[in-house]
CSV table of C-alpha atoms and ligand atoms in Angstrom, one decimal:
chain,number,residue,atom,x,y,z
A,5,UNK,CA,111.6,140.1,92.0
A,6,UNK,CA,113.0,136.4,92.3
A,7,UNK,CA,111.2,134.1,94.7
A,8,UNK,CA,112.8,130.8,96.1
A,9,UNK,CA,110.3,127.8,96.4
A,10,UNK,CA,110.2,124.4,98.3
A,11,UNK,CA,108.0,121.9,97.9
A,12,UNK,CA,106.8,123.5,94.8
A,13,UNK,CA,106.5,120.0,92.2
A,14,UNK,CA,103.2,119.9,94.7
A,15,UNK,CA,99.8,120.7,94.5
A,16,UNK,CA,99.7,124.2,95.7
A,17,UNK,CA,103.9,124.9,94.4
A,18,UNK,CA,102.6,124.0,91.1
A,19,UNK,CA,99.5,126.1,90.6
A,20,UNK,CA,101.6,129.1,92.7
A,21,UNK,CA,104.5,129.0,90.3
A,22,UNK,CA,102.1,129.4,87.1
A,23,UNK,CA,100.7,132.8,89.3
A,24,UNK,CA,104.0,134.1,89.7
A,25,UNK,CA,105.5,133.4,86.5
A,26,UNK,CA,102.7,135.5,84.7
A,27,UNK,CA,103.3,138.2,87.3
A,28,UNK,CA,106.7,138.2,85.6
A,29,UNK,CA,108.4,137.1,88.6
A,30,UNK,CA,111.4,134.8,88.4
A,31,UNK,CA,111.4,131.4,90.4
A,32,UNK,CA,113.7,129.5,91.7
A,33,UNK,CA,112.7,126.2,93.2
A,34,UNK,CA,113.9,123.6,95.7
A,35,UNK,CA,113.6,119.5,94.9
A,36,UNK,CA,114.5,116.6,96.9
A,37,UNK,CA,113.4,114.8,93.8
A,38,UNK,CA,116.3,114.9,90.7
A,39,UNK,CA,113.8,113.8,88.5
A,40,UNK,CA,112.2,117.0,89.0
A,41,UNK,CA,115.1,119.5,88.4
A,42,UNK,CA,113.7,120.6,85.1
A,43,UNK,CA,110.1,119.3,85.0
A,44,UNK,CA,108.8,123.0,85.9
A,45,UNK,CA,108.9,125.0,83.0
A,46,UNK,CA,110.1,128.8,82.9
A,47,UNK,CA,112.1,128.3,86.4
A,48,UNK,CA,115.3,126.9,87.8
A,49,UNK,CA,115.0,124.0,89.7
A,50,UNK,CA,117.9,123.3,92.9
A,51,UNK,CA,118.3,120.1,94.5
A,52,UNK,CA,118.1,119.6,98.2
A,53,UNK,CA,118.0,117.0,100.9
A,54,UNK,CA,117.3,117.9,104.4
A,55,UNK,CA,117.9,114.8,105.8
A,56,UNK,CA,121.5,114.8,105.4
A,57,UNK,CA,121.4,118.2,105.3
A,58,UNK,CA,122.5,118.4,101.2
A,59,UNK,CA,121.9,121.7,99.3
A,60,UNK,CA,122.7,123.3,96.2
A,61,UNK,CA,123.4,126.9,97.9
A,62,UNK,CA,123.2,128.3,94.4
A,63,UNK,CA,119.6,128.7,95.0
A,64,UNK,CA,119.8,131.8,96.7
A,65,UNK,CA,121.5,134.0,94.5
A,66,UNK,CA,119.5,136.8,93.6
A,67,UNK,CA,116.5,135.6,95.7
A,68,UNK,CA,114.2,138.4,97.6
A,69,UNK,CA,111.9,136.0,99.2
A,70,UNK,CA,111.3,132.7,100.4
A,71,UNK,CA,108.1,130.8,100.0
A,72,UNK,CA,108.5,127.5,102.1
A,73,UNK,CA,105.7,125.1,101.3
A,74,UNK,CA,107.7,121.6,101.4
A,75,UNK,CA,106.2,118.7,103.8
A,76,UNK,CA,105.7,115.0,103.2
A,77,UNK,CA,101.9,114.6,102.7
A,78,UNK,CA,99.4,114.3,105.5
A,79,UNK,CA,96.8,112.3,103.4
A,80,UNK,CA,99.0,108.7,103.7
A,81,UNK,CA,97.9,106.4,106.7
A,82,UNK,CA,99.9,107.7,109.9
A,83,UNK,CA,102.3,105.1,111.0
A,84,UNK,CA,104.5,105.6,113.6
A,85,UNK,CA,107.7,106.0,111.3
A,86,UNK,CA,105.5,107.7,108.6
A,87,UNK,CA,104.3,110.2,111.3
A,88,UNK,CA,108.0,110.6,112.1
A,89,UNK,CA,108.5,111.8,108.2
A,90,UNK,CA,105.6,114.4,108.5
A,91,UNK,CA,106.8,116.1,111.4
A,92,UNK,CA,110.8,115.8,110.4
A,93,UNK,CA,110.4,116.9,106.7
A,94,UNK,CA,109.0,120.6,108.1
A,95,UNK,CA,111.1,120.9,111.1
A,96,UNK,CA,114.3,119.3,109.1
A,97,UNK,CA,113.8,121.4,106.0
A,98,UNK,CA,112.5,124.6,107.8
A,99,UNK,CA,116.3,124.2,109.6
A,100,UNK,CA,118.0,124.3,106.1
A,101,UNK,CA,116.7,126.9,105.1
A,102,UNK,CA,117.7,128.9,108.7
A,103,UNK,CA,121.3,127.3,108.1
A,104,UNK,CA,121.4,128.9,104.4
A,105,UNK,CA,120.4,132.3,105.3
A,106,UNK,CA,122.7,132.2,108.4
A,107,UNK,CA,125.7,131.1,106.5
A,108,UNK,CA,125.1,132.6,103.0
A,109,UNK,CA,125.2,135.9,101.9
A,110,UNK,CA,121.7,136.6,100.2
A,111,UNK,CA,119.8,139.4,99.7
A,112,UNK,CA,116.3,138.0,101.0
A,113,UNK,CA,113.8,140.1,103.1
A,114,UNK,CA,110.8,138.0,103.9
A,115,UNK,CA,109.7,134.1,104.4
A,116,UNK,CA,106.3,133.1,103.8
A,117,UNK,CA,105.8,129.8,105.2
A,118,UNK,CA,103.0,127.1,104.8
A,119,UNK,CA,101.1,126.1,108.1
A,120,UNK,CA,97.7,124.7,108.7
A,121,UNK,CA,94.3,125.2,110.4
A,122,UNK,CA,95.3,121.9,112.0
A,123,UNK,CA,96.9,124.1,114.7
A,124,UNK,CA,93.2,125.0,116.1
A,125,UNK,CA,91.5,123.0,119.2
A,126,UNK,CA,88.6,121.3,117.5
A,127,UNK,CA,85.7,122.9,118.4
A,128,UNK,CA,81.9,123.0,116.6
A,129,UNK,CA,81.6,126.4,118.0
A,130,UNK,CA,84.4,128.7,118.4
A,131,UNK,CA,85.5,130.6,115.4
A,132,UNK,CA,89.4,130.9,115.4
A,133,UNK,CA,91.0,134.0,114.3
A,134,UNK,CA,95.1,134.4,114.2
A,135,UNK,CA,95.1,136.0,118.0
A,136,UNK,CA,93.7,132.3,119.1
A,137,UNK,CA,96.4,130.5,121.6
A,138,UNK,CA,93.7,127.6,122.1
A,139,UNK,CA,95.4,124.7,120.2
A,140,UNK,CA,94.5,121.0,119.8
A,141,UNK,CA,96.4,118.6,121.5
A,142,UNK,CA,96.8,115.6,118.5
A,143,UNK,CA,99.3,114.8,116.5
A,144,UNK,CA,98.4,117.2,113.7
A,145,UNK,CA,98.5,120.0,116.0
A,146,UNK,CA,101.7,119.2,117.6
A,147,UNK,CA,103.5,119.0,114.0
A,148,UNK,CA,101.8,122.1,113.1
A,149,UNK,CA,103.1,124.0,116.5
A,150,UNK,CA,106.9,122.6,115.8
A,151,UNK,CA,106.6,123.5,112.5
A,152,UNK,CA,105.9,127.3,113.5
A,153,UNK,CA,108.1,128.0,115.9
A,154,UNK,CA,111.0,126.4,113.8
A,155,UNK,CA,109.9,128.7,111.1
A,156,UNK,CA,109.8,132.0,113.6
A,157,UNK,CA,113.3,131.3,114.4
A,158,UNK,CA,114.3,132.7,110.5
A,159,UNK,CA,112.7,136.3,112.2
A,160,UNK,CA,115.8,136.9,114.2
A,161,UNK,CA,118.1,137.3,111.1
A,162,UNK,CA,115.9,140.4,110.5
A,163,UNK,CA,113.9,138.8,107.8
A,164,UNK,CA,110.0,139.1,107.7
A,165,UNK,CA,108.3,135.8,108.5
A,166,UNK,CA,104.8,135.1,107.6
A,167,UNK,CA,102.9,132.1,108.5
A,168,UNK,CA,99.6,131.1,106.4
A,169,UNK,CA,97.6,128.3,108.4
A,170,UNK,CA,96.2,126.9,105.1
A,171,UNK,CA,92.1,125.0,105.1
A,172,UNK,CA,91.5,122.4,103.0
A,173,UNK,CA,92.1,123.1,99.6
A,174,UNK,CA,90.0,122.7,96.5
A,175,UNK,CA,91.3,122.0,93.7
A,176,UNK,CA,90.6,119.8,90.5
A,177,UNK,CA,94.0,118.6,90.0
A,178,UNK,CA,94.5,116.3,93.5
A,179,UNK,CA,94.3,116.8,96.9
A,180,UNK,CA,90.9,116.4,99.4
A,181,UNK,CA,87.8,117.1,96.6
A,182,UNK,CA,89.3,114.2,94.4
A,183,UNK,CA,89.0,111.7,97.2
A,184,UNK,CA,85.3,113.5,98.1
A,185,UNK,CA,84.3,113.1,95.0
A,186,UNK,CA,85.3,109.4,94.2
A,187,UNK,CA,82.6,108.1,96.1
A,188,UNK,CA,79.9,110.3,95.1
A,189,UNK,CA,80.5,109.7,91.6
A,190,UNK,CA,80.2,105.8,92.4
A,191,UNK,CA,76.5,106.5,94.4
A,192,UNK,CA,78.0,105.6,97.6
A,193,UNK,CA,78.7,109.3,98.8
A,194,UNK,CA,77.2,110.1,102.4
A,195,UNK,CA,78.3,112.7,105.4
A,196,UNK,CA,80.8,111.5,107.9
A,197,UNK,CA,80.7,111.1,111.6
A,198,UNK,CA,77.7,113.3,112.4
A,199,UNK,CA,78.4,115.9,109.8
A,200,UNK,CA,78.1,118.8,111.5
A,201,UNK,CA,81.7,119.3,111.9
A,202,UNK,CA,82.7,122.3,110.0
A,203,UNK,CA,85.3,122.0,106.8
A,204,UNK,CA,87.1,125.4,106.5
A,205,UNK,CA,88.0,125.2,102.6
A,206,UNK,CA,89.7,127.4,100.2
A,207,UNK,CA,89.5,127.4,96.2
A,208,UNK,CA,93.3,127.0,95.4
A,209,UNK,CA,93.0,130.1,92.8
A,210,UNK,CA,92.5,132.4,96.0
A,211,UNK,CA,95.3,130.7,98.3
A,212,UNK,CA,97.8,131.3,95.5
A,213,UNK,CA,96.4,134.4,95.1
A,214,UNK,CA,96.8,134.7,99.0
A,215,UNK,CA,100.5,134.1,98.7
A,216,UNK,CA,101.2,136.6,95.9
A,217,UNK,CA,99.3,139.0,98.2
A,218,UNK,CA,101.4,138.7,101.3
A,219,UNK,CA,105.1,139.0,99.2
A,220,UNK,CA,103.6,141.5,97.4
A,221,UNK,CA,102.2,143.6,100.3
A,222,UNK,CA,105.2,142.3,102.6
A,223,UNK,CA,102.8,141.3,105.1
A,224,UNK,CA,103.8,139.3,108.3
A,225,UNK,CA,102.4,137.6,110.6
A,226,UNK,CA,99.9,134.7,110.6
A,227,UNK,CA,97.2,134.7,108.8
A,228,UNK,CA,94.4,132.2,108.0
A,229,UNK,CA,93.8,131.1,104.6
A,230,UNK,CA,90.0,130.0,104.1
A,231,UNK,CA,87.0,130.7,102.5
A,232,UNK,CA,84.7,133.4,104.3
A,233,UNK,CA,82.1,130.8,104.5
A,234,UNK,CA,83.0,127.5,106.6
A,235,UNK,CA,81.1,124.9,105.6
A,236,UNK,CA,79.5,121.6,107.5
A,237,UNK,CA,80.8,118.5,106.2
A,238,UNK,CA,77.2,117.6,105.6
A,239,UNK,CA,76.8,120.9,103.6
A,240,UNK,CA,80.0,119.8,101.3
A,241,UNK,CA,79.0,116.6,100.8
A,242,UNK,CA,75.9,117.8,99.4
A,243,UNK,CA,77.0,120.9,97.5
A,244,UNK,CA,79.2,118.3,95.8
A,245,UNK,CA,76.6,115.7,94.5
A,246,UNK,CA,74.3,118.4,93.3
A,247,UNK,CA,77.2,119.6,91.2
A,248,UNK,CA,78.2,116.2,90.0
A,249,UNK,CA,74.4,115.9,90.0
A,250,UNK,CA,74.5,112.6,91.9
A,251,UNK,CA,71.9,111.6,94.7
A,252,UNK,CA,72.8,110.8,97.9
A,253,UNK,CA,70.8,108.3,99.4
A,254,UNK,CA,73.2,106.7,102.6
A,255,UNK,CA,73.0,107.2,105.9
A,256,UNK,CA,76.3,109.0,107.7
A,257,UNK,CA,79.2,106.7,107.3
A,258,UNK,CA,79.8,106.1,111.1
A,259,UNK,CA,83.2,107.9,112.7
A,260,UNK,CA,84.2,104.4,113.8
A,261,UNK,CA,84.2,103.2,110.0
A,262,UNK,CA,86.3,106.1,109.2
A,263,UNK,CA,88.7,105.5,112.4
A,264,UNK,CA,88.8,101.4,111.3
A,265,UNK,CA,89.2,102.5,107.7
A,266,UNK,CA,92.0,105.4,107.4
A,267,UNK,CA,93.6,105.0,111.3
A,268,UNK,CA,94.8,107.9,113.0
A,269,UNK,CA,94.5,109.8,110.0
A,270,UNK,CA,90.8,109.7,110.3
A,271,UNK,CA,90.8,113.1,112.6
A,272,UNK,CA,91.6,115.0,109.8
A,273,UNK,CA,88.1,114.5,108.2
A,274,UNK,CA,86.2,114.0,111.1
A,275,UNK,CA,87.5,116.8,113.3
A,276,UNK,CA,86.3,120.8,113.2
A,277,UNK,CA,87.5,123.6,113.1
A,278,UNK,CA,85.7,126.7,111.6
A,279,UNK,CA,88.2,129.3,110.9
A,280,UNK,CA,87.7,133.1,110.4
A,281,UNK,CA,89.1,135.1,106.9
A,282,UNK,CA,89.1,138.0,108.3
A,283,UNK,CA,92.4,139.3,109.0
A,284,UNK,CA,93.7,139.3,105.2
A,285,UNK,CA,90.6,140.4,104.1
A,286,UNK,CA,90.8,143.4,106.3
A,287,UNK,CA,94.5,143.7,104.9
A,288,UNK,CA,92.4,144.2,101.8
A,289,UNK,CA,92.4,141.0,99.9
A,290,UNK,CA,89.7,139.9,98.0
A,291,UNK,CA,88.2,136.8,97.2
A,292,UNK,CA,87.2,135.3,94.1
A,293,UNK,CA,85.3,132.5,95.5
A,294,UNK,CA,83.6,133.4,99.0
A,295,UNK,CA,80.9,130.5,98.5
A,296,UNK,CA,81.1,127.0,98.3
A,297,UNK,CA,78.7,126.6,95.5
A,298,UNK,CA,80.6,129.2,92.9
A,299,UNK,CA,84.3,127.6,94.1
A,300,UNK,CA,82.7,123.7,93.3
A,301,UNK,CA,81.2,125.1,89.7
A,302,UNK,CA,84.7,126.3,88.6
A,303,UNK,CA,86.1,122.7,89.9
A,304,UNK,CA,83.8,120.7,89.1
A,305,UNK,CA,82.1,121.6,85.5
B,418,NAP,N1,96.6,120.8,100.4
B,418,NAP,C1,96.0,121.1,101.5
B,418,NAP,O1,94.8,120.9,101.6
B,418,NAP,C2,96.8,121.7,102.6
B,418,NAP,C3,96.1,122.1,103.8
B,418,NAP,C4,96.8,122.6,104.9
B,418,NAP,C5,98.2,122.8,104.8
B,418,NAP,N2,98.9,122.4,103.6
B,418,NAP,C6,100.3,122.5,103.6
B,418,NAP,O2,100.7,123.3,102.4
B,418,NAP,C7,102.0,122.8,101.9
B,418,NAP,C8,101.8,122.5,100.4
B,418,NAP,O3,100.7,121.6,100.3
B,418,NAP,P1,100.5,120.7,99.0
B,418,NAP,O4,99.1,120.2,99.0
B,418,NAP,O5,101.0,121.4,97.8
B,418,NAP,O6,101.4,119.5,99.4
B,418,NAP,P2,102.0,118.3,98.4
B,418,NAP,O7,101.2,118.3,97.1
B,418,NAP,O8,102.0,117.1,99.2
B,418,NAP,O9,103.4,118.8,98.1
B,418,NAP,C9,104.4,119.0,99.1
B,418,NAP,C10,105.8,119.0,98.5
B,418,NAP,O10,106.7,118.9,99.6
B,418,NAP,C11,107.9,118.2,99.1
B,418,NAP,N3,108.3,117.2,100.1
B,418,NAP,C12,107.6,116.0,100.3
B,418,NAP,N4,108.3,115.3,101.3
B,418,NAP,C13,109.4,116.1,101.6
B,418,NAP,C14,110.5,115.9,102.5
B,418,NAP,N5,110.6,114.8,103.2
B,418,NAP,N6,111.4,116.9,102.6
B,418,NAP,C15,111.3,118.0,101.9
B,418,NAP,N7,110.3,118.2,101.0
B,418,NAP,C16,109.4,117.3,100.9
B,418,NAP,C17,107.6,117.6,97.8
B,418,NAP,O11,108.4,118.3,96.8
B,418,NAP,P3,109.7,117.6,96.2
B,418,NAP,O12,109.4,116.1,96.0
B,418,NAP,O13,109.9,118.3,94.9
B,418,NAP,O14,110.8,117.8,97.1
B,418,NAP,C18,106.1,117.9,97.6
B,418,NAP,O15,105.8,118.2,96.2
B,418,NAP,C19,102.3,121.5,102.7
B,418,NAP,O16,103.3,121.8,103.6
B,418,NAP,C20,101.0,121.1,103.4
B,418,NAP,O17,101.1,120.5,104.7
B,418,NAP,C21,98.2,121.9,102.6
């Protein structure tokens, strides 16, 4: 099998990539970076830009699926004009890849495309499973929606499309748990907002995992990918200083701090949304880390 992947010099692209390439499965993968064409080893890198709509069609040849993970990053302050480049580096790039498969003869069956639980209303009560239609009304949520139905477009050229609405992910190498754990290690860790809003995280080892699952299973559809076990974000902050083994002496850091502090962005950490696993574990996927505690002592020691 060869697999096409954008977005993959990222967190999740990177740590996929090593998956696949011990499953013995070739990968290709798109870059709007040139300094990047070669920097993943055992695969062949492509250059695209979606802006001006630039691609190295090459990419394609020989490819059975698609696995679309590219988006500027969500974790820089929201500006207006950087708010534009979240939203227009999904829809934008999403459309390349419709133009390719329109105009190029290729050979692919399925798209598995990167979403986010962003999508969901935030709520401290409901849980969400796929079938939900109850979505937020921010910004992340409207991205999120766009994103989507530019990606369900693909489906009418008869190729499977499969959306995974992604948690937060854990991982030692970047993303969310670094920037948790910064301020633990420095004794000035504490909840935010009232921290019962509920963090619906995922060990990266079982969302790449998740990925392999759904091209090898050719599954479609959405599916959520979290943890069985939503979390507070009370219940993470602790569950990180006792593995650190740091106290935590500070009251809640206000949600007005947080709003002053990060902007906009401040939703991301301070909104909730519990989200339900069940669908792909019914499709029979299994996870390796179902609890907080076990995913944070493979991180974190
Ligand atoms: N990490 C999480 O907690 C999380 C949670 C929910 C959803 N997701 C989604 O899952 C996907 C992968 O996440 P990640 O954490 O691996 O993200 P990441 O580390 O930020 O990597 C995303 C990749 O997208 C590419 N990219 C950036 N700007 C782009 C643009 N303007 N046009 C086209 N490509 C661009 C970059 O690759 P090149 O520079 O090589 O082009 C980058 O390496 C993202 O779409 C993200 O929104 C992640």
């Amino acid at each position: 099998m060869k697999v096409l992947i954008t977005g993959a010099t990222g967190l999740v692209g990177r740590e996929l990539i090593t998956l696949l390439v011990s499953k013995k499965i070739d990968v290709n993968y798109l870059t709007t970076r040139k300094s990047e064409l070669n920097s993943i080893p055992n695969c062949k890198g492509f250059y695209w830009n979606p802006k001006n709509t630039e691609i190295d069609e090459s990419c394609i040849d020989r490819v059975d699926k698609i696995i679309h993970l590219a988006g500027a990053s969500v974790a820089k302050r929201w500006t207006e004009s950087y708010k534009k480049e979240i939203t227009s580096s999904r829809v934008l790039s999403t459309q390349m890849l419709l133009k390719l498969l329109k105009t190029t003869k290729h050979q692919v069956t399925q798209l598995v495309s990167a979403s986010a639980i962003g999508v969901y209303k935030p709520s401290f009560t409901t849980l969400y499973t796929e079938e939900s239609l109850e979505f937020g009304a921010g910004f992340l949520a409207d991205v999120v929606q766009l994103w989507e139905k530019e990606v369900d477009k693909i489906s009418k050229l008869n190729i499977q499309v499969s959306k995974i609405r992604i948690g937060l992910v854990l991982s030692e190498k970047g993303g969310a748990l670094l920037e948790l754990i910064k301020p633990i290690n420095l004794y000035v860790g504490a909840p935010i907002a009232s921290g019962k809003q509920f963090v619906s995280w995922i060990h990266i080892d079982d969302l790449v995992k998740i990925f392999a699952y759904i091209i090898d299973n050719n599954l479609d559809g959405v599916y959520n990918a979290v943890a069985p076990s939503p979390e507070t974000n009370k219940e993470l902050t602790i569950a990180i200083a006792k593995q650190l083994k740091k106290p935590l002496f500070l009251p809640n850091i206000p949600k007005v701090v947080m709003k002053l502090t990060l902007g906009e962005m401040h939703k991301i950490i301070c909104e909730s949304q519990k989200v339900s696993s069940t669908k792909i574990q019914t499709a029979g996927f299994h996870f390796q880390y179902k609890e907080l505690s076990s995913a944070l002592a493979s991180l974190l020691s």
